[in-house]
């Protein structure tokens, strides 16, 4: 049982690390701010989620597990808000007027 | 080479290169971005040195709240930056400044490296005398029992700091509200964050005060978290900063230090010394002081960030 749990942790944390690595490469290699944000948030959320999932197998108390999950949820919230915020700051001017969808405006104008 | 040593080396190299980068950054704004990242790296270094209390203070105050303060200053200085750069000192003077800074840094480094082995320390003395306070966290023990007078002065010094900030207001603006906080354009994401995060922040702050007696944590970290939540709400525009003439807030500002001083004076009769605690009441008294100081310090920090009051006519600009 112990062995299975440890194996689970190793696999999940390594997978999480892989997502962090992918996110970092995306951050460095993608061409503009919006796509970089995309790489960063997706990788961080999923990467941290997998690391937390892996560590859940190592917790001895339900409270500790709850702590980890709360940590992940707060990081999700923070990441999502910051991404929205930075995205709003850098989006091209032609998306900015009125409507929700940028594509429709481009068709119209 | 062990894994710990490699990560320490990477941390040190990152901190050093970030420090250089901050100094050569072209605008104050960039330097502040560097400073915030620098604070987070310093936090990791304190964690590696097993100084959890210092690490938490660095993250909350050194990097977080100071970061907001510096961002505000940088954005106000931005219009004058080009003119300032034209008046920058010549290469000879800059070289001299650099040399003097290097001498100071080398001197500090030499002092640290030349410390006798083992370094002089009062830690065993603190550990021996911790039990009468009823606390488990030696840092809280030092701050509130062994060196209580330092902590008292630290919490009182916030008052002249705030008076200093308020005193730059023009007479006509005195009845207004503080307006120095950056107000980003209205955004649903920011509003959501300012609505969802504060309950968690308040919970974390209560937790930090409560465990501060026995584990890393305490009033300054908790107050910084509370202040951050309040500042977030103000920056999102959900609440206005309170007017500086509001009595209730002012009373909240002084309640922490007042309780500290009152308990300290009571100690003259109850425990034979100023700021001494009667043996069996030490822990409840210390916790009462911590709780009261948390409230006061949180309001202090938030109002320091909110800045001097400004009249309605200025806020429109």
mmCIF file of C-alpha atoms in Angstrom:
data_model
loop_
_atom_site.group_PDB
_atom_site.id
_atom_site.type_symbol
_atom_site.label_atom_id
_atom_site.label_comp_id
_atom_site.label_asym_id
_atom_site.label_seq_id
_atom_site.Cartn_x
_atom_site.Cartn_y
_atom_site.Cartn_z
ATOM 1 C CA UNK A 1 0.000 0.000 0.000
ATOM 2 C CA UNK A 2 2.783 2.358 1.062
ATOM 3 C CA UNK A 3 4.676 1.529 -2.105
ATOM 4 C CA UNK A 4 1.618 2.189 -4.288
ATOM 5 C CA UNK A 5 1.051 5.567 -2.625
ATOM 6 C CA UNK A 6 4.702 6.564 -3.032
ATOM 7 C CA UNK A 7 4.620 5.510 -6.678
ATOM 8 C CA UNK A 8 1.461 7.557 -7.199
ATOM 9 C CA UNK A 9 3.156 10.608 -5.638
ATOM 10 C CA UNK A 10 6.278 10.241 -7.753
ATOM 11 C CA UNK A 11 4.300 9.868 -10.984
ATOM 12 C CA UNK A 12 1.940 12.770 -10.264
ATOM 13 C CA UNK A 13 4.605 15.208 -9.029
ATOM 14 C CA UNK A 14 6.803 14.370 -12.025
ATOM 15 C CA UNK A 15 3.865 14.964 -14.373
ATOM 16 C CA UNK A 16 3.237 18.271 -12.602
ATOM 17 C CA UNK A 17 6.895 19.183 -13.021
ATOM 18 C CA UNK A 18 6.584 18.386 -16.727
ATOM 19 C CA UNK A 19 3.704 20.859 -17.035
ATOM 20 C CA UNK A 20 5.736 23.530 -15.226
ATOM 21 C CA UNK A 21 8.573 22.910 -17.656
ATOM 22 C CA UNK A 22 6.204 23.154 -20.639
ATOM 23 C CA UNK A 23 4.740 26.356 -19.220
ATOM 24 C CA UNK A 24 8.188 27.867 -18.772
ATOM 25 C CA UNK A 25 9.188 26.972 -22.314
ATOM 26 C CA UNK A 26 5.920 28.503 -23.527
ATOM 27 C CA UNK A 27 6.602 31.640 -21.528
ATOM 28 C CA UNK A 28 10.037 31.962 -23.102
ATOM 29 C CA UNK A 29 9.196 30.913 -26.658
ATOM 30 C CA UNK A 30 5.663 32.105 -27.443
ATOM 31 C CA UNK A 31 5.510 35.235 -29.597
ATOM 32 C CA UNK A 32 3.282 37.662 -27.654
ATOM 33 C CA UNK A 33 1.911 38.431 -24.209
ATOM 34 C CA UNK A 34 -1.494 36.796 -24.678
ATOM 35 C CA UNK A 35 -0.117 33.444 -25.801
ATOM 36 C CA UNK A 36 2.542 33.575 -23.087
ATOM 37 C CA UNK A 37 -0.169 34.130 -20.482
ATOM 38 C CA UNK A 38 -2.043 31.197 -21.947
ATOM 39 C CA UNK A 39 1.008 28.956 -21.579
ATOM 40 C CA UNK A 40 1.732 30.162 -18.077
ATOM 41 C CA UNK A 41 -1.732 29.829 -16.548
ATOM 42 C CA UNK A 42 -2.599 26.520 -18.139
ATOM 43 C CA UNK A 43 0.693 24.993 -17.075
ATOM 44 C CA UNK A 44 0.680 26.491 -13.587
ATOM 45 C CA UNK A 45 -2.868 25.451 -12.813
ATOM 46 C CA UNK A 46 -2.517 21.946 -14.134
ATOM 47 C CA UNK A 47 1.075 21.537 -12.927
ATOM 48 C CA UNK A 48 0.326 22.685 -9.399
ATOM 49 C CA UNK A 49 -2.881 20.611 -9.429
ATOM 50 C CA UNK A 50 -0.942 17.463 -10.275
ATOM 51 C CA UNK A 51 1.734 18.212 -7.652
ATOM 52 C CA UNK A 52 -1.004 18.720 -5.037
ATOM 53 C CA UNK A 53 -2.754 15.544 -6.173
ATOM 54 C CA UNK A 54 0.497 13.653 -5.784
ATOM 55 C CA UNK A 55 1.192 15.108 -2.337
ATOM 56 C CA UNK A 56 -2.333 14.255 -1.146
ATOM 57 C CA UNK A 57 -1.189 10.630 -1.014
ATOM 58 C CA UNK A 58 1.476 11.642 1.545
ATOM 59 C CA UNK A 59 -0.772 13.523 3.980
ATOM 60 C CA UNK A 60 -1.497 11.915 7.317
ATOM 61 C CA UNK A 61 -4.495 14.032 8.322
ATOM 62 C CA UNK A 62 -7.619 15.170 6.452
ATOM 63 C CA UNK A 63 -6.867 18.726 7.610
ATOM 64 C CA UNK A 64 -3.473 18.656 5.911
ATOM 65 C CA UNK A 65 -5.105 17.385 2.722
ATOM 66 C CA UNK A 66 -7.693 20.160 2.913
ATOM 67 C CA UNK A 67 -4.844 22.655 3.336
ATOM 68 C CA UNK A 68 -3.199 21.443 0.139
ATOM 69 C CA UNK A 69 -6.426 21.574 -1.854
ATOM 70 C CA UNK A 70 -7.193 25.077 -0.530
ATOM 71 C CA UNK A 71 -3.703 26.130 -1.578
ATOM 72 C CA UNK A 72 -4.313 24.890 -5.100
ATOM 73 C CA UNK A 73 -7.725 26.580 -5.317
ATOM 74 C CA UNK A 74 -6.285 29.903 -4.132
ATOM 75 C CA UNK A 75 -3.451 29.630 -6.649
ATOM 76 C CA UNK A 76 -6.066 28.911 -9.347
ATOM 77 C CA UNK A 77 -8.020 32.000 -8.351
ATOM 78 C CA UNK A 78 -4.911 34.174 -8.237
ATOM 79 C CA UNK A 79 -3.596 32.882 -11.554
ATOM 80 C CA UNK A 80 -6.946 33.295 -13.323
ATOM 81 C CA UNK A 81 -7.441 36.851 -12.044
ATOM 82 C CA UNK A 82 -3.912 37.967 -12.877
ATOM 83 C CA UNK A 83 -4.188 36.433 -16.358
ATOM 84 C CA UNK A 84 -7.512 38.249 -16.946
ATOM 85 C CA UNK A 85 -6.026 41.452 -15.682
ATOM 86 C CA UNK A 86 -2.864 41.331 -17.767
ATOM 87 C CA UNK A 87 -4.829 40.134 -20.782
ATOM 88 C CA UNK A 88 -7.164 43.119 -20.478
ATOM 89 C CA UNK A 89 -4.172 45.443 -20.261
ATOM 90 C CA UNK A 90 -2.449 44.198 -23.412
ATOM 91 C CA UNK A 91 -5.304 43.189 -25.725
ATOM 92 C CA UNK A 92 -5.236 45.007 -29.059
ATOM 93 C CA UNK A 93 -7.294 48.185 -29.305
ATOM 94 C CA UNK A 94 -9.631 46.816 -31.991
ATOM 95 C CA UNK A 95 -10.981 44.199 -29.505
ATOM 96 C CA UNK A 96 -11.700 46.826 -26.959
ATOM 97 C CA UNK A 97 -14.771 48.559 -28.349
ATOM 98 C CA UNK A 98 -18.052 47.221 -27.034
ATOM 99 C CA UNK A 99 -18.805 43.581 -27.849
ATOM 100 C CA UNK A 100 -17.608 40.412 -26.199
ATOM 101 C CA UNK A 101 -16.245 38.674 -29.260
ATOM 102 C CA UNK A 102 -13.292 40.197 -31.054
ATOM 103 C CA UNK A 103 -13.847 38.100 -34.179
ATOM 104 C CA UNK A 104 -17.293 39.505 -34.923
ATOM 105 C CA UNK A 105 -16.036 43.067 -34.800
ATOM 106 C CA UNK A 106 -13.258 42.253 -37.185
ATOM 107 C CA UNK A 107 -15.783 40.868 -39.662
ATOM 108 C CA UNK A 108 -17.888 43.998 -39.334
ATOM 109 C CA UNK A 109 -15.059 46.477 -39.686
ATOM 110 C CA UNK B 1 27.370 18.352 -4.507
ATOM 111 C CA UNK B 2 24.118 17.919 -2.619
ATOM 112 C CA UNK B 3 20.761 19.000 -3.990
ATOM 113 C CA UNK B 4 20.325 21.552 -1.180
ATOM 114 C CA UNK B 5 23.656 23.201 -1.961
ATOM 115 C CA UNK B 6 22.831 23.443 -5.673
ATOM 116 C CA UNK B 7 19.468 25.113 -4.991
ATOM 117 C CA UNK B 8 21.153 27.483 -2.511
ATOM 118 C CA UNK B 9 23.752 28.429 -5.091
ATOM 119 C CA UNK B 10 21.067 29.040 -7.722
ATOM 120 C CA UNK B 11 19.149 31.219 -5.223
ATOM 121 C CA UNK B 12 22.224 33.271 -4.340
ATOM 122 C CA UNK B 13 23.145 33.769 -7.998
ATOM 123 C CA UNK B 14 19.567 34.798 -8.834
ATOM 124 C CA UNK B 15 19.449 37.285 -5.948
ATOM 125 C CA UNK B 16 22.792 38.812 -6.897
ATOM 126 C CA UNK B 17 21.964 39.152 -10.583
ATOM 127 C CA UNK B 18 18.532 40.571 -9.755
ATOM 128 C CA UNK B 19 20.187 43.130 -7.470
ATOM 129 C CA UNK B 20 22.477 44.203 -10.305
ATOM 130 C CA UNK B 21 19.523 44.299 -12.716
ATOM 131 C CA UNK B 22 17.547 46.534 -10.337
ATOM 132 C CA UNK B 23 20.419 48.988 -10.239
ATOM 133 C CA UNK B 24 20.814 49.243 -13.986
ATOM 134 C CA UNK B 25 17.066 49.171 -14.747
ATOM 135 C CA UNK B 26 16.150 52.115 -16.973
ATOM 136 C CA UNK B 27 12.930 53.110 -15.231
ATOM 137 C CA UNK B 28 11.851 53.117 -11.599
ATOM 138 C CA UNK B 29 8.887 50.923 -12.553
ATOM 139 C CA UNK B 30 11.191 48.154 -13.830
ATOM 140 C CA UNK B 31 13.362 48.451 -10.746
ATOM 141 C CA UNK B 32 10.281 47.987 -8.534
ATOM 142 C CA UNK B 33 9.225 44.883 -10.476
ATOM 143 C CA UNK B 34 12.737 43.584 -9.800
ATOM 144 C CA UNK B 35 12.456 44.546 -6.133
ATOM 145 C CA UNK B 36 9.265 42.534 -5.624
ATOM 146 C CA UNK B 37 10.807 39.458 -7.246
ATOM 147 C CA UNK B 38 13.945 40.059 -5.164
ATOM 148 C CA UNK B 39 11.823 40.040 -1.992
ATOM 149 C CA UNK B 40 10.254 36.707 -2.932
ATOM 150 C CA UNK B 41 13.711 35.200 -3.560
ATOM 151 C CA UNK B 42 14.914 36.583 -0.209
ATOM 152 C CA UNK B 43 11.895 34.866 1.359
ATOM 153 C CA UNK B 44 13.084 31.554 -0.069
ATOM 154 C CA UNK B 45 16.571 32.204 1.299
ATOM 155 C CA UNK B 46 15.175 32.866 4.790
ATOM 156 C CA UNK B 47 13.213 29.615 4.502
ATOM 157 C CA UNK B 48 16.451 27.806 3.588
ATOM 158 C CA UNK B 49 18.045 29.362 6.694
ATOM 159 C CA UNK B 50 15.123 27.964 8.759
ATOM 160 C CA UNK B 51 14.086 31.497 9.801
ATOM 161 C CA UNK B 52 10.375 31.055 9.090
ATOM 162 C CA UNK B 53 9.253 34.153 11.007
ATOM 163 C CA UNK B 54 11.632 36.362 9.057
ATOM 164 C CA UNK B 55 10.626 34.688 5.789
ATOM 165 C CA UNK B 56 6.943 35.413 6.376
ATOM 166 C CA UNK B 57 7.652 39.020 7.321
ATOM 167 C CA UNK B 58 9.813 39.480 4.235
ATOM 168 C CA UNK B 59 7.107 38.068 1.940
ATOM 169 C CA UNK B 60 4.261 40.061 3.500
ATOM 170 C CA UNK B 61 5.926 43.381 4.342
ATOM 171 C CA UNK B 62 9.265 43.522 2.529
ATOM 172 C CA UNK B 63 7.976 42.330 -0.812
ATOM 173 C CA UNK B 64 4.183 42.729 -0.739
ATOM 174 C CA UNK B 65 3.217 45.947 1.006
ATOM 175 C CA UNK B 66 6.506 47.769 0.319
ATOM 176 C CA UNK B 67 6.065 46.704 -3.296
ATOM 177 C CA UNK B 68 2.675 48.461 -3.491
ATOM 178 C CA UNK B 69 4.167 51.557 -1.857
ATOM 179 C CA UNK B 70 7.054 51.634 -4.344
ATOM 180 C CA UNK B 71 4.758 51.016 -7.328
ATOM 181 C CA UNK B 72 2.727 54.031 -6.248
ATOM 182 C CA UNK B 73 5.878 56.142 -5.922
ATOM 183 C CA UNK B 74 7.244 54.928 -9.267
ATOM 184 C CA UNK B 75 4.046 55.784 -11.128
ATOM 185 C CA UNK B 76 4.057 59.309 -9.663
ATOM 186 C CA UNK B 77 7.724 59.823 -10.505
ATOM 187 C CA UNK B 78 7.376 58.495 -14.052
ATOM 188 C CA UNK B 79 6.578 61.909 -15.658
ATOM 189 C CA UNK B 80 9.787 63.415 -14.247
ATOM 190 C CA UNK B 81 12.070 60.500 -14.914
ATOM 191 C CA UNK B 82 13.447 61.672 -18.251
ATOM 192 C CA UNK B 83 14.354 65.073 -16.780
ATOM 193 C CA UNK B 84 15.977 63.381 -13.784
ATOM 194 C CA UNK B 85 18.075 61.174 -16.015
ATOM 195 C CA UNK B 86 19.458 64.230 -17.790
ATOM 196 C CA UNK B 87 20.625 65.533 -14.395
ATOM 197 C CA UNK B 88 22.200 62.223 -13.366
ATOM 198 C CA UNK B 89 25.746 62.429 -11.973
ATOM 199 C CA UNK B 90 28.676 62.019 -14.365
ATOM 200 C CA UNK B 91 30.683 58.809 -14.794
ATOM 201 C CA UNK B 92 33.397 59.814 -12.286
ATOM 202 C CA UNK B 93 30.916 60.464 -9.482
ATOM 203 C CA UNK B 94 29.033 57.286 -10.302
ATOM 204 C CA UNK B 95 32.258 55.295 -10.171
ATOM 205 C CA UNK B 96 33.009 56.825 -6.764
ATOM 206 C CA UNK B 97 29.525 55.925 -5.488
ATOM 207 C CA UNK B 98 29.965 52.395 -6.807
ATOM 208 C CA UNK B 99 33.340 52.086 -5.081
ATOM 209 C CA UNK B 100 31.986 53.343 -1.756
ATOM 210 C CA UNK B 101 29.066 50.908 -1.973
ATOM 211 C CA UNK B 102 31.494 48.073 -2.719
ATOM 212 C CA UNK B 103 33.601 49.024 0.313
ATOM 213 C CA UNK B 104 30.526 48.988 2.562
ATOM 214 C CA UNK B 105 29.370 45.636 1.129
ATOM 215 C CA UNK B 106 32.869 44.154 1.511
ATOM 216 C CA UNK B 107 33.062 45.458 5.079
ATOM 217 C CA UNK B 108 29.731 43.871 5.975
ATOM 218 C CA UNK B 109 30.796 40.634 4.309
ATOM 219 C CA UNK B 110 34.072 40.657 6.245
ATOM 220 C CA UNK B 111 32.248 41.189 9.548
ATOM 221 C CA UNK B 112 29.983 38.206 8.858
ATOM 222 C CA UNK B 113 32.865 35.974 7.732
ATOM 223 C CA UNK B 114 35.121 36.966 10.648
ATOM 224 C CA UNK B 115 32.562 36.112 13.332
ATOM 225 C CA UNK B 116 34.092 33.811 15.968
ATOM 226 C CA UNK B 117 33.077 30.169 15.787
ATOM 227 C CA UNK B 118 30.581 29.519 17.336
ATOM 228 C CA UNK B 119 29.017 32.934 16.766
ATOM 229 C CA UNK B 120 28.019 34.820 19.915
ATOM 230 C CA UNK B 121 24.359 34.043 20.574
ATOM 231 C CA UNK B 122 21.698 34.511 23.202
ATOM 232 C CA UNK B 123 19.612 31.673 21.754
ATOM 233 C CA UNK B 124 20.320 29.148 24.561
ATOM 234 C CA UNK B 125 19.401 31.796 27.132
ATOM 235 C CA UNK B 126 16.096 32.417 25.345
ATOM 236 C CA UNK B 127 15.374 28.695 25.126
ATOM 237 C CA UNK B 128 16.051 28.308 28.856
ATOM 238 C CA UNK B 129 13.760 31.162 29.837
ATOM 239 C CA UNK B 130 10.895 30.494 27.428
ATOM 240 C CA UNK B 131 8.815 28.306 29.738
ATOM 241 C CA UNK B 132 7.646 31.044 32.170
ATOM 242 C CA UNK B 133 5.996 32.877 29.247
ATOM 243 C CA UNK B 134 3.874 29.841 28.359
ATOM 244 C CA UNK B 135 4.872 30.268 24.693
ATOM 245 C CA UNK B 136 6.443 27.728 22.353
ATOM 246 C CA UNK B 137 7.685 30.071 19.620
ATOM 247 C CA UNK B 138 11.006 31.572 20.783
ATOM 248 C CA UNK B 139 10.623 34.496 18.329
ATOM 249 C CA UNK B 140 7.338 35.574 19.903
ATOM 250 C CA UNK B 141 8.932 35.042 23.313
ATOM 251 C CA UNK B 142 11.755 37.430 22.475
ATOM 252 C CA UNK B 143 9.457 39.972 20.830
ATOM 253 C CA UNK B 144 6.853 40.152 23.564
ATOM 254 C CA UNK B 145 8.641 39.135 26.750
ATOM 255 C CA UNK B 146 12.434 39.349 26.683
ATOM 256 C CA UNK B 147 12.669 42.375 24.384
ATOM 257 C CA UNK B 148 9.147 43.724 24.807
ATOM 258 C CA UNK B 149 10.331 47.317 24.954
ATOM 259 C CA UNK B 150 11.727 47.068 21.389
ATOM 260 C CA UNK B 151 8.426 45.725 20.126
ATOM 261 C CA UNK B 152 6.549 48.457 21.961
ATOM 262 C CA UNK B 153 8.669 51.120 20.287
ATOM 263 C CA UNK B 154 8.249 49.394 16.915
ATOM 264 C CA UNK B 155 4.486 49.522 17.214
ATOM 265 C CA UNK B 156 4.483 53.128 18.446
ATOM 266 C CA UNK B 157 6.811 54.319 15.669
ATOM 267 C CA UNK B 158 4.068 53.587 13.137
ATOM 268 C CA UNK B 159 2.151 56.541 14.563
ATOM 269 C CA UNK B 160 4.755 59.237 13.716
ATOM 270 C CA UNK B 161 5.151 57.514 10.327
ATOM 271 C CA UNK B 162 1.444 57.929 9.593
ATOM 272 C CA UNK B 163 1.453 61.491 10.937
ATOM 273 C CA UNK B 164 4.363 62.165 8.593
ATOM 274 C CA UNK B 165 2.378 60.861 5.606
ATOM 275 C CA UNK B 166 -0.752 62.794 6.586
ATOM 276 C CA UNK B 167 1.181 65.994 7.225
ATOM 277 C CA UNK B 168 1.963 66.515 3.529
ATOM 278 C CA UNK B 169 -1.737 67.153 2.862
ATOM 279 C CA UNK B 170 -2.794 70.734 2.146
ATOM 280 C CA UNK B 171 -5.078 72.311 4.754
ATOM 281 C CA UNK B 172 -8.011 72.408 2.348
ATOM 282 C CA UNK B 173 -7.683 68.671 1.673
ATOM 283 C CA UNK B 174 -7.654 67.680 5.314
ATOM 284 C CA UNK B 175 -11.287 66.582 5.445
ATOM 285 C CA UNK B 176 -10.889 64.449 2.310
ATOM 286 C CA UNK B 177 -10.111 60.799 1.859
ATOM 287 C CA UNK B 178 -6.665 59.301 1.137
ATOM 288 C CA UNK B 179 -6.131 58.789 -2.586
ATOM 289 C CA UNK B 180 -2.607 57.528 -3.150
ATOM 290 C CA UNK B 181 -3.568 53.923 -3.872
ATOM 291 C CA UNK B 182 -3.305 52.957 -7.530
ATOM 292 C CA UNK B 183 -6.801 52.565 -9.000
ATOM 293 C CA UNK B 184 -6.604 50.181 -11.946
ATOM 294 C CA UNK B 185 -9.409 50.405 -14.524
ATOM 295 C CA UNK B 186 -12.592 48.668 -13.385
ATOM 296 C CA UNK B 187 -12.437 44.988 -14.178
ATOM 297 C CA UNK B 188 -14.772 42.138 -13.303
ATOM 298 C CA UNK B 189 -11.824 39.903 -12.482
ATOM 299 C CA UNK B 190 -10.471 42.351 -9.907
ATOM 300 C CA UNK B 191 -13.921 42.835 -8.382
ATOM 301 C CA UNK B 192 -14.323 39.077 -8.092
ATOM 302 C CA UNK B 193 -10.918 38.730 -6.431
ATOM 303 C CA UNK B 194 -11.699 41.555 -3.991
ATOM 304 C CA UNK B 195 -14.950 39.832 -3.080
ATOM 305 C CA UNK B 196 -13.701 36.253 -2.822
ATOM 306 C CA UNK B 197 -10.235 36.653 -1.284
ATOM 307 C CA UNK B 198 -10.853 38.744 1.892
ATOM 308 C CA UNK B 199 -12.715 36.004 3.840
ATOM 309 C CA UNK B 200 -9.745 33.697 3.237
ATOM 310 C CA UNK B 201 -7.299 36.472 4.147
ATOM 311 C CA UNK B 202 -9.098 37.198 7.413
ATOM 312 C CA UNK B 203 -9.081 33.496 8.246
ATOM 313 C CA UNK B 204 -5.345 33.273 7.491
ATOM 314 C CA UNK B 205 -4.680 36.363 9.650
ATOM 315 C CA UNK B 206 -6.586 34.938 12.629
ATOM 316 C CA UNK B 207 -4.689 31.678 12.169
ATOM 317 C CA UNK B 208 -1.344 33.531 12.061
ATOM 318 C CA UNK B 209 -2.047 35.430 15.311
ATOM 319 C CA UNK B 210 -3.275 32.311 17.033
ATOM 320 C CA UNK B 211 -0.381 30.004 16.105
ATOM 321 C CA UNK B 212 2.121 32.855 16.632
ATOM 322 C CA UNK B 213 2.418 31.850 20.289
ATOM 323 C CA UNK B 214 3.741 28.408 19.457
ATOM 324 C CA UNK B 215 4.842 28.372 15.818
ATOM 325 C CA UNK B 216 6.111 30.834 13.192
ATOM 326 C CA UNK B 217 3.589 33.616 12.749
ATOM 327 C CA UNK B 218 2.369 36.541 14.791
ATOM 328 C CA UNK B 219 0.916 39.992 14.741
ATOM 329 C CA UNK B 220 3.034 41.686 12.078
ATOM 330 C CA UNK B 221 2.484 38.960 9.497
ATOM 331 C CA UNK B 222 -1.214 38.762 10.333
ATOM 332 C CA UNK B 223 -1.565 42.545 10.211
ATOM 333 C CA UNK B 224 0.141 42.617 6.810
ATOM 334 C CA UNK B 225 -2.326 40.040 5.464
ATOM 335 C CA UNK B 226 -5.302 41.982 6.869
ATOM 336 C CA UNK B 227 -3.965 45.246 5.460
ATOM 337 C CA UNK B 228 -3.424 43.591 2.068
ATOM 338 C CA UNK B 229 -7.057 42.424 2.011
ATOM 339 C CA UNK B 230 -8.325 45.892 2.853
ATOM 340 C CA UNK B 231 -6.046 47.515 0.268
ATOM 341 C CA UNK B 232 -7.299 45.028 -2.333
ATOM 342 C CA UNK B 233 -10.904 45.998 -1.578
ATOM 343 C CA UNK B 234 -10.017 49.704 -1.809
ATOM 344 C CA UNK B 235 -8.067 49.260 -5.047
ATOM 345 C CA UNK B 236 -10.954 47.352 -6.610
ATOM 346 C CA UNK B 237 -13.134 50.346 -5.736
ATOM 347 C CA UNK B 238 -15.554 48.336 -3.584
ATOM 348 C CA UNK B 239 -14.872 50.578 -0.575
ATOM 349 C CA UNK B 240 -13.459 54.084 -0.256
ATOM 350 C CA UNK B 241 -10.538 54.672 2.101
ATOM 351 C CA UNK B 242 -11.865 56.214 5.343
ATOM 352 C CA UNK B 243 -11.493 59.987 5.797
ATOM 353 C CA UNK B 244 -8.519 60.736 8.049
ATOM 354 C CA UNK B 245 -10.699 62.797 10.395
ATOM 355 C CA UNK B 246 -12.868 59.743 11.206
ATOM 356 C CA UNK B 247 -12.635 59.191 14.971
ATOM 357 C CA UNK B 248 -13.355 55.467 15.029
ATOM 358 C CA UNK B 249 -10.418 54.605 12.818
ATOM 359 C CA UNK B 250 -8.073 56.803 14.819
ATOM 360 C CA UNK B 251 -9.107 55.068 18.019
ATOM 361 C CA UNK B 252 -8.410 51.732 16.368
ATOM 362 C CA UNK B 253 -4.927 53.011 15.466
ATOM 363 C CA UNK B 254 -3.912 53.658 19.068
ATOM 364 C CA UNK B 255 -5.718 50.822 20.848
ATOM 365 C CA UNK B 256 -2.908 48.277 20.318
ATOM 366 C CA UNK B 257 -0.034 50.350 21.671
ATOM 367 C CA UNK B 258 -2.256 51.721 24.466
ATOM 368 C CA UNK B 259 -3.112 48.227 25.694
ATOM 369 C CA UNK B 260 0.578 47.264 25.468
ATOM 370 C CA UNK B 261 1.588 50.297 27.545
ATOM 371 C CA UNK B 262 -1.255 49.764 30.049
ATOM 372 C CA UNK B 263 -0.273 46.132 30.620
ATOM 373 C CA UNK B 264 3.378 47.221 30.794
ATOM 374 C CA UNK B 265 2.622 49.790 33.492
ATOM 375 C CA UNK B 266 0.453 47.309 35.397
ATOM 376 C CA UNK B 267 3.525 45.066 35.395
ATOM 377 C CA UNK B 268 5.287 47.544 37.725
ATOM 378 C CA UNK B 269 2.931 46.501 40.535
ATOM 379 C CA UNK B 270 2.042 42.973 39.478
ATOM 380 C CA UNK B 271 5.486 41.710 38.464
ATOM 381 C CA UNK B 272 7.952 44.300 39.828
ATOM 382 C CA UNK B 273 9.058 45.732 36.471
ATOM 383 C CA UNK B 274 7.767 47.778 33.551
ATOM 384 C CA UNK B 275 6.610 45.419 30.777
ATOM 385 C CA UNK B 276 6.983 42.347 33.002
ATOM 386 C CA UNK B 277 4.123 39.872 33.146
ATOM 387 C CA UNK B 278 2.826 38.103 36.246
ATOM 388 C CA UNK B 279 3.939 34.475 35.940
ATOM 389 C CA UNK B 280 0.565 32.729 35.619
ATOM 390 C CA UNK B 281 -0.981 35.396 33.379
ATOM 391 C CA UNK B 282 1.886 35.793 30.917
ATOM 392 C CA UNK B 283 0.390 33.898 27.995
ATOM 393 C CA UNK B 284 -3.147 35.375 28.092
ATOM 394 C CA UNK B 285 -1.691 38.887 28.414
ATOM 395 C CA UNK B 286 0.721 38.322 25.531
ATOM 396 C CA UNK B 287 -2.098 37.008 23.338
ATOM 397 C CA UNK B 288 -4.307 39.994 24.262
ATOM 398 C CA UNK B 289 -1.480 42.368 23.248
ATOM 399 C CA UNK B 290 -0.907 40.424 20.011
ATOM 400 C CA UNK B 291 -4.586 40.577 19.057
ATOM 401 C CA UNK B 292 -4.940 44.296 19.823
ATOM 402 C CA UNK B 293 -1.684 45.122 18.034
ATOM 403 C CA UNK B 294 -2.731 43.087 14.985
ATOM 404 C CA UNK B 295 -5.808 45.282 14.545
ATOM 405 C CA UNK B 296 -3.898 48.526 15.044
ATOM 406 C CA UNK B 297 -0.942 47.576 12.841
ATOM 407 C CA UNK B 298 -3.271 46.402 10.052
ATOM 408 C CA UNK B 299 -5.058 49.785 10.022
ATOM 409 C CA UNK B 300 -1.686 51.575 10.195
ATOM 410 C CA UNK B 301 -0.266 49.671 7.229
ATOM 411 C CA UNK B 302 -3.383 50.116 5.102
ATOM 412 C CA UNK B 303 -3.601 53.853 5.869
ATOM 413 C CA UNK B 304 0.126 54.318 5.225
ATOM 414 C CA UNK B 305 -0.439 52.803 1.783
ATOM 415 C CA UNK B 306 -3.580 54.852 1.215
ATOM 416 C CA UNK B 307 -1.495 58.004 1.601
ATOM 417 C CA UNK B 308 -2.316 61.586 2.573
ATOM 418 C CA UNK B 309 -5.889 62.888 2.309
ATOM 419 C CA UNK B 310 -6.802 64.712 -0.887
ATOM 420 C CA UNK B 311 -9.747 66.986 -1.577
ATOM 421 C CA UNK B 312 -12.626 65.956 -3.818
ATOM 422 C CA UNK B 313 -11.379 68.253 -6.589
ATOM 423 C CA UNK B 314 -8.088 66.379 -6.773
ATOM 424 C CA UNK B 315 -9.573 62.927 -6.747
ATOM 425 C CA UNK B 316 -11.302 63.578 -10.045
ATOM 426 C CA UNK B 317 -7.996 64.035 -11.825
#
